[in-house]
Amino acid sequence: MALFVSTFINKVDRKGRVSVPASFRSALSAQPFAGIVVYPALTSAAIEGCGTAFLEDLAASAEASFDLFSPEQDDLNTLIFASSHQLAWDPEGRVVLPEEILAHAHITEQAAFVGKGRTFQIWEPDALKAHQAEARERALKNRPQLVLRRPETK
Amino acid sequence: MALFVSTFINKVDRKGRVSVPASFRSALSAQPFAGIVVYPALTSAAIEGCGTAFLEDLAASAEASFDLFSPEQDDLNTLIFASSHQLAWDPEGRVVLPEEILAHAHITEQAAFVGKGRTFQIWEPDALKAHQAEARERALKNRPQLVLRRPETK
DNA sequence: TGGGAAATTATGGGCGTCAATGGATTCTCA
DNA sequence: TGAGAATCCATTGACGCCCATAATTTCCCA
């Protein structure tokens, strides 16, 4: 499988290590770098996660044409690269989340890995519950639109 | 890994030496020159950094076609080459930043190495914070949804 | 179909290695 | 020969690797 699906809640041990779910690891097994890339989500107290391919695409498009990218987009790329961390996992499949990243998501003892297709997120479990409750409410309200919407495939 | 990612804050000792982050060094391990290239950023109080390969690409594209690069861009390249410094690192991976470069970025005790993909920057830590806060605000204001956009990987 | 047996995964902890840093010593060239 | 620069050495603290254990899950076969 090449997609991140489902939710896994794993423990953060006293050394700060967390097991990356096995299915996530196998989804990334094709890439050369044995690990994940994480950066703080801009609009929520969560951590964005992905493979190295994402960053390479970002770098490629950024240098391909400066005209395609607005200063704002450039800001964004800058922020993402600057606040990203390449985390190699150990032989057991664990990574240590950097302090600043943990703080951003208020993670202390447990981390919830949430599959989002081609990317994933890491949440503090309780914060995730709250976030999902909101999302659920919004979804119910906007149901008519959701039903009509088509998945965008490229 | 061939990209400069993440941010590292290292100390400048009394002899002016700074450790180049290990991950940056390994990103440059393929090139023949054991060191980095730095030049003052044109629009901010920061230092631009890259490997020799990037400079060569810059030179190549500048002379390959004047249509791709405007006269202004050509001026830019001239400025960059003129004010560039090739800094070899010592056996421990440290470089000495030239006085004029340090002054331009107001660096005294600490230097923040900021990954930007194929290049990186060096900032005075506090100045970097301020700059990132601005960038973050601009990015959020203009198009938060850009964050969600992601090129597909195959 | 109902057990086990084996493989996989999550978790804990010990230990060696390496990166960052500071200082001393040697080298080089004017 | 002296000053600046480059190399060498020494410390410490973090990180990666190894092994051990436990809790699953998968698989095999009676």
mmCIF file of C-alpha atoms in Angstrom, chain A:
data_model
loop_
_atom_site.group_PDB
_atom_site.id
_atom_site.type_symbol
_atom_site.label_atom_id
_atom_site.label_comp_id
_atom_site.label_asym_id
_atom_site.label_seq_id
_atom_site.Cartn_x
_atom_site.Cartn_y
_atom_site.Cartn_z
ATOM 1 C CA MET A 1 0.000 0.000 0.000
ATOM 2 C CA ALA A 2 1.196 3.475 -0.743
ATOM 3 C CA LEU A 3 -1.310 5.436 1.272
ATOM 4 C CA PHE A 4 -1.494 6.434 4.897
ATOM 5 C CA VAL A 5 -4.786 5.211 6.347
ATOM 6 C CA SER A 6 -6.355 4.705 9.758
ATOM 7 C CA THR A 7 -5.310 6.069 13.129
ATOM 8 C CA PHE A 8 -2.711 4.637 15.488
ATOM 9 C CA ILE A 9 -2.020 5.817 18.999
ATOM 10 C CA ASN A 10 1.481 5.039 20.186
ATOM 11 C CA LYS A 11 3.412 5.799 23.317
ATOM 12 C CA VAL A 12 6.167 8.351 23.656
ATOM 13 C CA ASP A 13 8.814 6.813 25.893
ATOM 14 C CA ARG A 14 11.023 8.739 28.262
ATOM 15 C CA LYS A 15 13.645 9.195 25.595
ATOM 16 C CA GLY A 16 11.089 10.804 23.343
ATOM 17 C CA ARG A 17 10.851 7.913 20.963
ATOM 18 C CA VAL A 18 7.630 6.939 19.178
ATOM 19 C CA SER A 19 7.012 3.968 16.972
ATOM 20 C CA VAL A 20 5.915 4.954 13.498
ATOM 21 C CA PRO A 21 3.017 2.625 12.645
ATOM 22 C CA ALA A 22 4.222 -0.357 10.654
ATOM 23 C CA SER A 23 1.776 0.293 7.844
ATOM 24 C CA PHE A 24 3.079 3.866 7.514
ATOM 25 C CA ARG A 25 6.616 2.585 7.319
ATOM 26 C CA SER A 26 5.770 0.118 4.605
ATOM 27 C CA ALA A 27 4.019 2.901 2.715
ATOM 28 C CA LEU A 28 7.365 4.712 2.677
ATOM 29 C CA SER A 29 9.519 1.675 2.027
ATOM 30 C CA ALA A 30 10.045 2.643 -1.603
ATOM 31 C CA GLN A 31 11.853 5.892 -0.859
ATOM 32 C CA PRO A 32 15.608 6.020 -0.338
ATOM 33 C CA PHE A 33 15.488 7.811 3.008
ATOM 34 C CA ALA A 34 14.467 5.499 5.842
ATOM 35 C CA GLY A 35 12.382 7.919 7.806
ATOM 36 C CA ILE A 36 9.730 10.603 7.763
ATOM 37 C CA VAL A 37 9.572 14.356 7.366
ATOM 38 C CA VAL A 38 7.583 16.396 9.865
ATOM 39 C CA TYR A 39 6.742 20.058 10.244
ATOM 40 C CA PRO A 40 4.271 21.978 12.359
ATOM 41 C CA ALA A 41 0.861 22.510 10.837
ATOM 42 C CA LEU A 42 0.283 26.196 10.191
ATOM 43 C CA THR A 43 -3.353 26.383 11.192
ATOM 44 C CA SER A 44 -3.740 23.804 13.946
ATOM 45 C CA ALA A 45 -1.917 22.324 16.902
ATOM 46 C CA ALA A 46 -0.872 19.299 14.903
ATOM 47 C CA ILE A 47 2.173 17.937 13.147
ATOM 48 C CA GLU A 48 2.197 17.370 9.411
ATOM 49 C CA GLY A 49 4.034 14.304 8.213
ATOM 50 C CA CYS A 50 5.081 12.976 4.837
ATOM 51 C CA GLY A 51 7.890 11.332 2.919
ATOM 52 C CA THR A 52 10.935 13.026 1.456
ATOM 53 C CA ALA A 53 9.282 13.073 -1.972
ATOM 54 C CA PHE A 54 7.137 15.986 -0.873
ATOM 55 C CA LEU A 55 10.112 18.180 -0.104
ATOM 56 C CA GLU A 56 11.816 17.255 -3.334
ATOM 57 C CA ASP A 57 8.737 18.270 -5.289
ATOM 58 C CA LEU A 58 8.670 21.518 -3.385
ATOM 59 C CA ALA A 59 12.318 22.251 -4.129
ATOM 60 C CA ALA A 60 11.923 21.290 -7.760
ATOM 61 C CA SER A 61 8.953 23.545 -8.413
ATOM 62 C CA ALA A 62 10.500 26.373 -6.467
ATOM 63 C CA GLU A 63 13.600 26.485 -8.591
ATOM 64 C CA ALA A 64 11.926 25.555 -11.860
ATOM 65 C CA SER A 65 10.325 28.947 -12.183
ATOM 66 C CA PHE A 66 10.361 31.890 -9.896
ATOM 67 C CA ASP A 67 7.443 33.386 -11.772
ATOM 68 C CA LEU A 68 5.128 30.569 -10.856
ATOM 69 C CA PHE A 69 5.607 31.254 -7.219
ATOM 70 C CA SER A 70 4.295 34.317 -5.539
ATOM 71 C CA PRO A 71 6.291 35.823 -2.711
ATOM 72 C CA GLU A 72 3.650 34.378 -0.428
ATOM 73 C CA GLN A 73 4.165 30.900 -1.768
ATOM 74 C CA ASP A 74 7.870 31.407 -1.414
ATOM 75 C CA ASP A 75 7.349 32.412 2.189
ATOM 76 C CA LEU A 76 5.443 29.222 2.685
ATOM 77 C CA ASN A 77 8.143 27.055 1.174
ATOM 78 C CA THR A 78 10.718 28.820 3.254
ATOM 79 C CA LEU A 79 8.719 28.239 6.404
ATOM 80 C CA ILE A 80 8.179 24.590 5.613
ATOM 81 C CA PHE A 81 11.812 23.869 4.807
ATOM 82 C CA ALA A 82 13.024 25.787 7.816
ATOM 83 C CA SER A 83 10.675 24.114 10.267
ATOM 84 C CA SER A 84 10.890 20.651 8.756
ATOM 85 C CA HIS A 85 12.787 17.832 10.315
ATOM 86 C CA GLN A 86 13.998 14.729 8.586
ATOM 87 C CA LEU A 87 13.596 11.995 11.145
ATOM 88 C CA ALA A 88 15.316 8.721 10.425
ATOM 89 C CA TRP A 89 13.797 5.806 12.259
ATOM 90 C CA ASP A 90 15.857 3.338 14.233
ATOM 91 C CA PRO A 91 15.994 -0.415 13.475
ATOM 92 C CA GLU A 92 12.763 -0.817 15.427
ATOM 93 C CA GLY A 93 10.948 1.829 13.438
ATOM 94 C CA ARG A 94 10.943 4.585 16.022
ATOM 95 C CA VAL A 95 11.678 8.275 15.643
ATOM 96 C CA VAL A 96 12.330 10.982 18.208
ATOM 97 C CA LEU A 97 10.128 14.001 17.715
ATOM 98 C CA PRO A 98 12.013 17.292 18.221
ATOM 99 C CA GLU A 99 11.126 19.315 21.278
ATOM 100 C CA GLU A 100 9.701 22.270 19.377
ATOM 101 C CA ILE A 101 7.476 19.968 17.355
ATOM 102 C CA LEU A 102 6.185 18.206 20.441
ATOM 103 C CA ALA A 103 5.453 21.558 22.042
ATOM 104 C CA HIS A 104 3.505 22.771 19.023
ATOM 105 C CA ALA A 105 1.185 19.772 19.216
ATOM 106 C CA HIS A 106 1.153 19.611 23.027
ATOM 107 C CA ILE A 107 2.241 15.995 22.888
ATOM 108 C CA THR A 108 3.573 14.508 26.098
ATOM 109 C CA GLU A 109 2.840 10.818 26.581
ATOM 110 C CA GLN A 110 0.957 9.644 23.538
ATOM 111 C CA ALA A 111 0.940 10.475 19.855
ATOM 112 C CA ALA A 112 -1.862 9.728 17.432
ATOM 113 C CA PHE A 113 -0.788 9.027 13.860
ATOM 114 C CA VAL A 114 -3.646 9.959 11.558
ATOM 115 C CA GLY A 115 -3.575 8.766 7.968
ATOM 116 C CA LYS A 116 -4.664 11.354 5.418
ATOM 117 C CA GLY A 117 -3.916 9.578 2.169
ATOM 118 C CA ARG A 118 -0.642 10.781 0.771
ATOM 119 C CA THR A 119 0.266 12.535 3.984
ATOM 120 C CA PHE A 120 -0.466 12.031 7.628
ATOM 121 C CA GLN A 121 -0.705 14.048 10.806
ATOM 122 C CA ILE A 122 0.377 13.525 14.380
ATOM 123 C CA TRP A 123 -1.880 14.742 17.167
ATOM 124 C CA GLU A 124 -2.157 14.720 20.884
ATOM 125 C CA PRO A 125 -4.973 12.128 21.266
ATOM 126 C CA ASP A 126 -7.398 14.376 23.163
ATOM 127 C CA ALA A 127 -6.819 17.290 20.834
ATOM 128 C CA LEU A 128 -7.498 14.946 17.948
ATOM 129 C CA LYS A 129 -10.834 13.909 19.453
ATOM 130 C CA ALA A 130 -11.886 17.514 19.824
ATOM 131 C CA HIS A 131 -10.763 18.305 16.319
ATOM 132 C CA GLN A 132 -12.651 15.351 14.903
ATOM 133 C CA ALA A 133 -15.803 16.335 16.752
ATOM 134 C CA GLU A 134 -15.639 19.754 15.147
ATOM 135 C CA ALA A 135 -14.955 18.289 11.753
ATOM 136 C CA ARG A 136 -17.882 15.947 12.180
ATOM 137 C CA GLU A 137 -20.191 18.811 13.033
ATOM 138 C CA ARG A 138 -19.032 20.851 10.085
ATOM 139 C CA ALA A 139 -19.436 17.874 7.801
ATOM 140 C CA LEU A 140 -23.011 17.319 8.915
ATOM 141 C CA LYS A 141 -23.840 20.940 8.325
ATOM 142 C CA ASN A 142 -22.305 20.974 4.897
ATOM 143 C CA ARG A 143 -23.467 17.550 3.893
ATOM 144 C CA PRO A 144 -25.224 18.563 0.673
ATOM 145 C CA GLN A 145 -22.003 19.991 -0.700
ATOM 146 C CA LEU A 146 -19.962 17.047 0.376
ATOM 147 C CA VAL A 147 -22.244 14.625 -1.391
ATOM 148 C CA LEU A 148 -21.906 16.515 -4.622
ATOM 149 C CA ARG A 149 -18.203 16.943 -4.516
ATOM 150 C CA ARG A 150 -16.117 14.765 -6.760
ATOM 151 C CA PRO A 151 -12.720 13.463 -5.787
ATOM 152 C CA GLU A 152 -10.105 15.359 -7.731
ATOM 153 C CA THR A 153 -7.758 13.004 -9.505
ATOM 154 C CA LYS A 154 -4.786 14.206 -11.430
#
